[in-house]
PDB file of C-alpha atoms in Angstrom:
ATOM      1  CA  UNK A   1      -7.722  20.121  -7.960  1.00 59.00           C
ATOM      2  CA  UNK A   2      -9.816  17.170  -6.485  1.00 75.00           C
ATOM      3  CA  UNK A   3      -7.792  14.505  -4.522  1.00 87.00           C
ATOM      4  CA  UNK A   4      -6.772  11.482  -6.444  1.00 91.00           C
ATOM      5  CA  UNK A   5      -5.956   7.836  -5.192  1.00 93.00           C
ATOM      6  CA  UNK A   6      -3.538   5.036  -6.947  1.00 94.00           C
ATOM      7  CA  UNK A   7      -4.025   1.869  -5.690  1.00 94.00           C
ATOM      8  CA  UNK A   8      -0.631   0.645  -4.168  1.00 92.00           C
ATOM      9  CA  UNK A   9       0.990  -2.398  -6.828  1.00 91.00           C
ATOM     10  CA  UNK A  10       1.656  -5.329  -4.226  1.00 92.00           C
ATOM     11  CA  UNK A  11       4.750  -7.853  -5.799  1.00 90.00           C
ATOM     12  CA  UNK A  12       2.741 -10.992  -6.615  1.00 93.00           C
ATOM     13  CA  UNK A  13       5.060 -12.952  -3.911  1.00 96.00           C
ATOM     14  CA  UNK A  14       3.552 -10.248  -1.382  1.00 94.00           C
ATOM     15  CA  UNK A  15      -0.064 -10.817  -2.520  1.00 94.00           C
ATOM     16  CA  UNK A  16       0.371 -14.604  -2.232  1.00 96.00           C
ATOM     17  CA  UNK A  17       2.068 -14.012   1.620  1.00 96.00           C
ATOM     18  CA  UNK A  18      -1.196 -11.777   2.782  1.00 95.00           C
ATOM     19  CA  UNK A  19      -3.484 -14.073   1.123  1.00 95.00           C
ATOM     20  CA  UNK A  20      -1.943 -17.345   3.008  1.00 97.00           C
ATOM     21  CA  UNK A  21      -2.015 -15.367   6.025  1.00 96.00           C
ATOM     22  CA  UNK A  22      -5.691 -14.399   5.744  1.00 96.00           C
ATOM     23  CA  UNK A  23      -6.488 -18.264   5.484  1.00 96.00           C
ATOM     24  CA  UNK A  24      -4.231 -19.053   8.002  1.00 96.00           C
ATOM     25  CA  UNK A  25      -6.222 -16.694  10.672  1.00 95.00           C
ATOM     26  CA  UNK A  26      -9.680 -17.905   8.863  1.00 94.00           C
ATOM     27  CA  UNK A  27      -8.132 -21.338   9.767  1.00 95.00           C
ATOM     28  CA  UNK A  28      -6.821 -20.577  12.945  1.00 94.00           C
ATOM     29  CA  UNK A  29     -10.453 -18.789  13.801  1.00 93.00           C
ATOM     30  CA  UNK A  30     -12.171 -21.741  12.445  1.00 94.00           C
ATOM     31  CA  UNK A  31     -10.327 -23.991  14.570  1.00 93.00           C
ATOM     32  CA  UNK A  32     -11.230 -21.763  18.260  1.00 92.00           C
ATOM     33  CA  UNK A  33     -14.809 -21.960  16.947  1.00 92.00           C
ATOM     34  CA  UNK A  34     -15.329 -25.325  16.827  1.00 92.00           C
ATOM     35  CA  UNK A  35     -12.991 -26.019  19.890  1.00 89.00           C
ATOM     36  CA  UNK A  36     -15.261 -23.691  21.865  1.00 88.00           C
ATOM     37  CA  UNK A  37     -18.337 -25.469  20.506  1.00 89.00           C
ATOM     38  CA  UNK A  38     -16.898 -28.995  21.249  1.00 88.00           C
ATOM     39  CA  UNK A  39     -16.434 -27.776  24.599  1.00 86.00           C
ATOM     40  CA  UNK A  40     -20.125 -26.478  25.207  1.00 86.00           C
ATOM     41  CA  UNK A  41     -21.697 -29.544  23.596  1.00 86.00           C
ATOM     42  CA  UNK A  42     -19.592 -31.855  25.669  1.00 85.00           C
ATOM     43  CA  UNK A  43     -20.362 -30.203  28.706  1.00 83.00           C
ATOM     44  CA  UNK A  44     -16.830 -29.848  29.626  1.00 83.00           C
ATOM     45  CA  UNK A  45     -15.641 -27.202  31.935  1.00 84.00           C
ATOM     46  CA  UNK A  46     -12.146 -26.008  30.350  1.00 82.00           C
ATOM     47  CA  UNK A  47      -9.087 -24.858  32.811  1.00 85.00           C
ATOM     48  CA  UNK A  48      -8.602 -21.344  33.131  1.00 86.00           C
ATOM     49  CA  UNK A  49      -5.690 -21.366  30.597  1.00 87.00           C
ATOM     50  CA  UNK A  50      -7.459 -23.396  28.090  1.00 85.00           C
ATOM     51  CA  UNK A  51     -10.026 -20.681  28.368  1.00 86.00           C
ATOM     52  CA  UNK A  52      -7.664 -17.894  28.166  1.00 91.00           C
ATOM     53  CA  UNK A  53      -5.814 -19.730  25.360  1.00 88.00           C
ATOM     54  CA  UNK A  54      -9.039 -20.072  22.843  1.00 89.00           C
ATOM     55  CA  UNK A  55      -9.818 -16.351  23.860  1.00 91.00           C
ATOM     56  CA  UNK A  56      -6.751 -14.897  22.911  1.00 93.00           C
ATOM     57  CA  UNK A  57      -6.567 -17.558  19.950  1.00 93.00           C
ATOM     58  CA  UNK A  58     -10.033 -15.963  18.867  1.00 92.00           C
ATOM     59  CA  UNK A  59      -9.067 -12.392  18.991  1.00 94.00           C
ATOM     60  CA  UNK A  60      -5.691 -12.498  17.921  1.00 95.00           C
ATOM     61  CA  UNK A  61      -6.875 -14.724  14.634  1.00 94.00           C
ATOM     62  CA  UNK A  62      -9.589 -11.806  13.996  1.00 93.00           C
ATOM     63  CA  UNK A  63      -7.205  -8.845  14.574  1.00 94.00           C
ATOM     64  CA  UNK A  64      -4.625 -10.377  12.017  1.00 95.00           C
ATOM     65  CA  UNK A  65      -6.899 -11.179   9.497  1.00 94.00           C
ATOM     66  CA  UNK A  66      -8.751  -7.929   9.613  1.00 94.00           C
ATOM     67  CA  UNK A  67      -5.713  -6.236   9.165  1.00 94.00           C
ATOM     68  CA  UNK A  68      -4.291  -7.928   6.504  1.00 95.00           C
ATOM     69  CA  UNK A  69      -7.198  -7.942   4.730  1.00 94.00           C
ATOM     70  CA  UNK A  70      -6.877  -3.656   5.212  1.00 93.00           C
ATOM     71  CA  UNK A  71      -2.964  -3.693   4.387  1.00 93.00           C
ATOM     72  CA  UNK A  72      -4.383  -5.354   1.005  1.00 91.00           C
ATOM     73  CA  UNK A  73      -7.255  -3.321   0.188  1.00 92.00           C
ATOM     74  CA  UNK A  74      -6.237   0.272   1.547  1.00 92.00           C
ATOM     75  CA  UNK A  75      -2.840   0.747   0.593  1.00 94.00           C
ATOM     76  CA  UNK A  76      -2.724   3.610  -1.698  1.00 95.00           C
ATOM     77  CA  UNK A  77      -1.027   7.124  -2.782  1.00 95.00           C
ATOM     78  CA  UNK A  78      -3.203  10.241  -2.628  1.00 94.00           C
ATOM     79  CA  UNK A  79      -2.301  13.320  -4.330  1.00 94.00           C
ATOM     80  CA  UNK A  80      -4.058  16.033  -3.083  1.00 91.00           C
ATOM     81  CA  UNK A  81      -3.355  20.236  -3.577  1.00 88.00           C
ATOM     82  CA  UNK A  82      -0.263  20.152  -1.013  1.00 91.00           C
ATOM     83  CA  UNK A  83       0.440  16.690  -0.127  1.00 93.00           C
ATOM     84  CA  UNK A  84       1.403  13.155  -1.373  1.00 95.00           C
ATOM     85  CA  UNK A  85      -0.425  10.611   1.389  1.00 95.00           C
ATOM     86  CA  UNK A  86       0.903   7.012   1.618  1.00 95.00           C
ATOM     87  CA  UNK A  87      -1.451   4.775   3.177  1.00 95.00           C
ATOM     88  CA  UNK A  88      -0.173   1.309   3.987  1.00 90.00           C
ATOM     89  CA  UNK A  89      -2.883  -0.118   6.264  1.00 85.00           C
ATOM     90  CA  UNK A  90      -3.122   1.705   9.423  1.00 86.00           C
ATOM     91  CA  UNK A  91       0.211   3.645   8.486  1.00 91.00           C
ATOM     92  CA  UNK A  92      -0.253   7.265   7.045  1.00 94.00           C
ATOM     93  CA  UNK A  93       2.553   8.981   6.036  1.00 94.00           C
ATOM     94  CA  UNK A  94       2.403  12.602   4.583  1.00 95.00           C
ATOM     95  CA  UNK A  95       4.865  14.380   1.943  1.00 95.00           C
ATOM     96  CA  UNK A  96       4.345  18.378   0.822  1.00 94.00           C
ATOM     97  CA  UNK A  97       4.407  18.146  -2.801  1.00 93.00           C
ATOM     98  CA  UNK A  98       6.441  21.382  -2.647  1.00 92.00           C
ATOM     99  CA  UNK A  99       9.401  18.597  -1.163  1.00 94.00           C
ATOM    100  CA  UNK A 100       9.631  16.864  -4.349  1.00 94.00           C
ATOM    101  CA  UNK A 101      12.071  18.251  -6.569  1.00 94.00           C
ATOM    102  CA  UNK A 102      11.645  15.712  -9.464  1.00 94.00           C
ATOM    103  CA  UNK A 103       9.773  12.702 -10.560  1.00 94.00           C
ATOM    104  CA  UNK A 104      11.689  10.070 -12.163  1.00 93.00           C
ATOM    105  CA  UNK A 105      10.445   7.199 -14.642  1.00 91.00           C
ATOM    106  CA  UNK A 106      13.451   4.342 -15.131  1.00 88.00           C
ATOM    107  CA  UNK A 107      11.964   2.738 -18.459  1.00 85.00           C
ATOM    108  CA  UNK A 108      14.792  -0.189 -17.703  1.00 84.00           C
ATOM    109  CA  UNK A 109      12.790  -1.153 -14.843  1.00 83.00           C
ATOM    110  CA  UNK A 110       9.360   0.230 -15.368  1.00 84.00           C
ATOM    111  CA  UNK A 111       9.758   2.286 -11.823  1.00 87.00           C
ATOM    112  CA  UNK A 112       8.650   5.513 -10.474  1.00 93.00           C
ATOM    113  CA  UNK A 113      10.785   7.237  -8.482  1.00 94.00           C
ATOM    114  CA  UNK A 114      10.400  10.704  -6.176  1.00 95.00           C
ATOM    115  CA  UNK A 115      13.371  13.107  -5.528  1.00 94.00           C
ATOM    116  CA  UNK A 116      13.246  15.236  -2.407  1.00 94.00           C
ATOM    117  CA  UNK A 117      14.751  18.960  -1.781  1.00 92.00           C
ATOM    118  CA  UNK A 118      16.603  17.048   0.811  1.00 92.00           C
ATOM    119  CA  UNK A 119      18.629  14.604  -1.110  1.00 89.00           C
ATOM    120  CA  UNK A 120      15.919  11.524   0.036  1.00 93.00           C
ATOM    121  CA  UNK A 121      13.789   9.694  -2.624  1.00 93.00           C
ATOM    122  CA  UNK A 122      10.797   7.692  -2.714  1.00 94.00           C
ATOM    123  CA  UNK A 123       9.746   4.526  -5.240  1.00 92.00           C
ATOM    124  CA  UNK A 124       6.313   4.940  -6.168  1.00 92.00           C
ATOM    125  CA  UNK A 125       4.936   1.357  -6.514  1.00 91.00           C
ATOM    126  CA  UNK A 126       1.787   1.114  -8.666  1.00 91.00           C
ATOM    127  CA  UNK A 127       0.655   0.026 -12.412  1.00 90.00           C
ATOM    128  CA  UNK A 128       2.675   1.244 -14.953  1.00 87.00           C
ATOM    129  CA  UNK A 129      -0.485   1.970 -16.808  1.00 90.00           C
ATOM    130  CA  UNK A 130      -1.167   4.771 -13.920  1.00 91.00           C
ATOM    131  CA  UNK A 131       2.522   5.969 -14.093  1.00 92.00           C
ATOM    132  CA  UNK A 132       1.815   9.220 -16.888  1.00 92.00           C
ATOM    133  CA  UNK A 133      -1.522   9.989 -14.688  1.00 93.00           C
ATOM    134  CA  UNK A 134       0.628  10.134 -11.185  1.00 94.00           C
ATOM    135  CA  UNK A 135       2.676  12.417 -12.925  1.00 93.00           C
ATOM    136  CA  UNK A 136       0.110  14.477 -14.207  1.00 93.00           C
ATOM    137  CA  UNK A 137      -1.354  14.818 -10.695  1.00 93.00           C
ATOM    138  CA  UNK A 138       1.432  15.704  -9.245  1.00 93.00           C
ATOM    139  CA  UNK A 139       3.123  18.582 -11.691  1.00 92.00           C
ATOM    140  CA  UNK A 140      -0.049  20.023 -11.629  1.00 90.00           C
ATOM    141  CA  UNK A 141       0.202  20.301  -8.064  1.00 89.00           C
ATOM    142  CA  UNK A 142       3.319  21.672  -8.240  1.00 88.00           C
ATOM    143  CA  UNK A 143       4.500  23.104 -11.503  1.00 90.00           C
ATOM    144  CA  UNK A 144       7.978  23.203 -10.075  1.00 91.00           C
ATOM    145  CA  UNK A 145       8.821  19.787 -10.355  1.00 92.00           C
ATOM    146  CA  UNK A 146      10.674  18.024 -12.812  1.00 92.00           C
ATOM    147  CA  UNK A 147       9.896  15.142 -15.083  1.00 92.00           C
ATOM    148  CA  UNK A 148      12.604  12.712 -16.397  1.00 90.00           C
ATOM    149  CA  UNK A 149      12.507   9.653 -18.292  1.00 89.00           C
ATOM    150  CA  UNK A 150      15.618   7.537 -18.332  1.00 86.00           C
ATOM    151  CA  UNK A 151      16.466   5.045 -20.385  1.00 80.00           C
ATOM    152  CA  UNK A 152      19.718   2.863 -21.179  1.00 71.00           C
ATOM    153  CA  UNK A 153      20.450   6.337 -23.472  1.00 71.00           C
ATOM    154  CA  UNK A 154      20.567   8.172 -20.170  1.00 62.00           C
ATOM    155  CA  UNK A 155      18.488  10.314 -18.925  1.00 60.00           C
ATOM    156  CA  UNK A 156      15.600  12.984 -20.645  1.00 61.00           C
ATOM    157  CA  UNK A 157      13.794  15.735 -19.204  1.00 62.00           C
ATOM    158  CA  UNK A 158      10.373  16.047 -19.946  1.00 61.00           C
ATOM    159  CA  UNK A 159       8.576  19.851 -19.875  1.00 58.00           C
ATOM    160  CA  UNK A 160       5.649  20.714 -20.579  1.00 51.00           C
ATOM    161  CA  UNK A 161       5.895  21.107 -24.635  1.00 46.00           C
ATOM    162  CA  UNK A 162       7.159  17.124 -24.866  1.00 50.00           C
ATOM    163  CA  UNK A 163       3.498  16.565 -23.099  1.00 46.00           C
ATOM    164  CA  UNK A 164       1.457  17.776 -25.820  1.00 42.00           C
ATOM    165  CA  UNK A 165       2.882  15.774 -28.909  1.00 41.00           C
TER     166      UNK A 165
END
């Protein structure tokens, strides 16, 4: 089995929050640039903590948009042979798919939703149109785990022989 990604499903009020922040470090980027230009044109010789101010204005700007700009496009799952991988920016986090006791889909609220060995659980936050693939990816990682549906009827375990119908 070949590793698989699914793109991580940002809320659209968390989209819109990155987004503003990107422009807000463009701006804020924008703003040292032409600071430091008026300066050199001018021929003015800033104080030292002007100076350091528009330097650490520059690179703090640069950092935060860089990394929001990674938080948005890099956050995924990966399913490979052994492990689930969350990637959330710079933050890796790695599950043994032989952990996961069952995979849960809530059709009330259209959520995925892991079940450890050791009582914990995980939602799995991407496009419902991905949700059958995930679990494909995963139960054929490890044929041990479980597949239920629940609905307001309560809950339904899928096997293998609802899969082919």
């Amino acid at each position: 089995m070949h590793e698989r990604s699914f793109k991580y499903e940002f809320s659209k009020l968390i989209k819109w929050l990155i987004i503003i922040g990107i422009i807000v470090c463009v701006a804020g980027f924008i703003l040292v640039i032409v600071q430091v230009y008026r300066t050199i044109a001018n021929n003015i010789n800033p104080t030292t903590y002007e100076f350091i101010g528009q330097l650490i204005m520059f690179f703090v700007t640069l950092f935060l948009a860089i990394l929001l700009v990674w938080l948005l496009r890099s956050s995924c799952y990966i399913v490979d042979k052994e492990n689930l991988i969350t990637k959330f920016g710079f933050i890796k986090s790695k599950f043994n798919l032989s952990d996961i006791e069952a995979i849960c889909l809530n059709r009330n609220t259209n959520k995925l939703t892991l079940q450890f060995n050791n009582g914990n659980y995980m939602n799995i936050v991407i496009d419902s149109f991905w949700h059958e693939e995930f679990v494909d990816v995963v139960t054929q990682a490890n044929k041990n785990i479980r597949y239920i549906i629940e609905s307001k009827e309560g809950p339904v375990k899928k096997d293998d022989s609802d899969k082919s119908e």
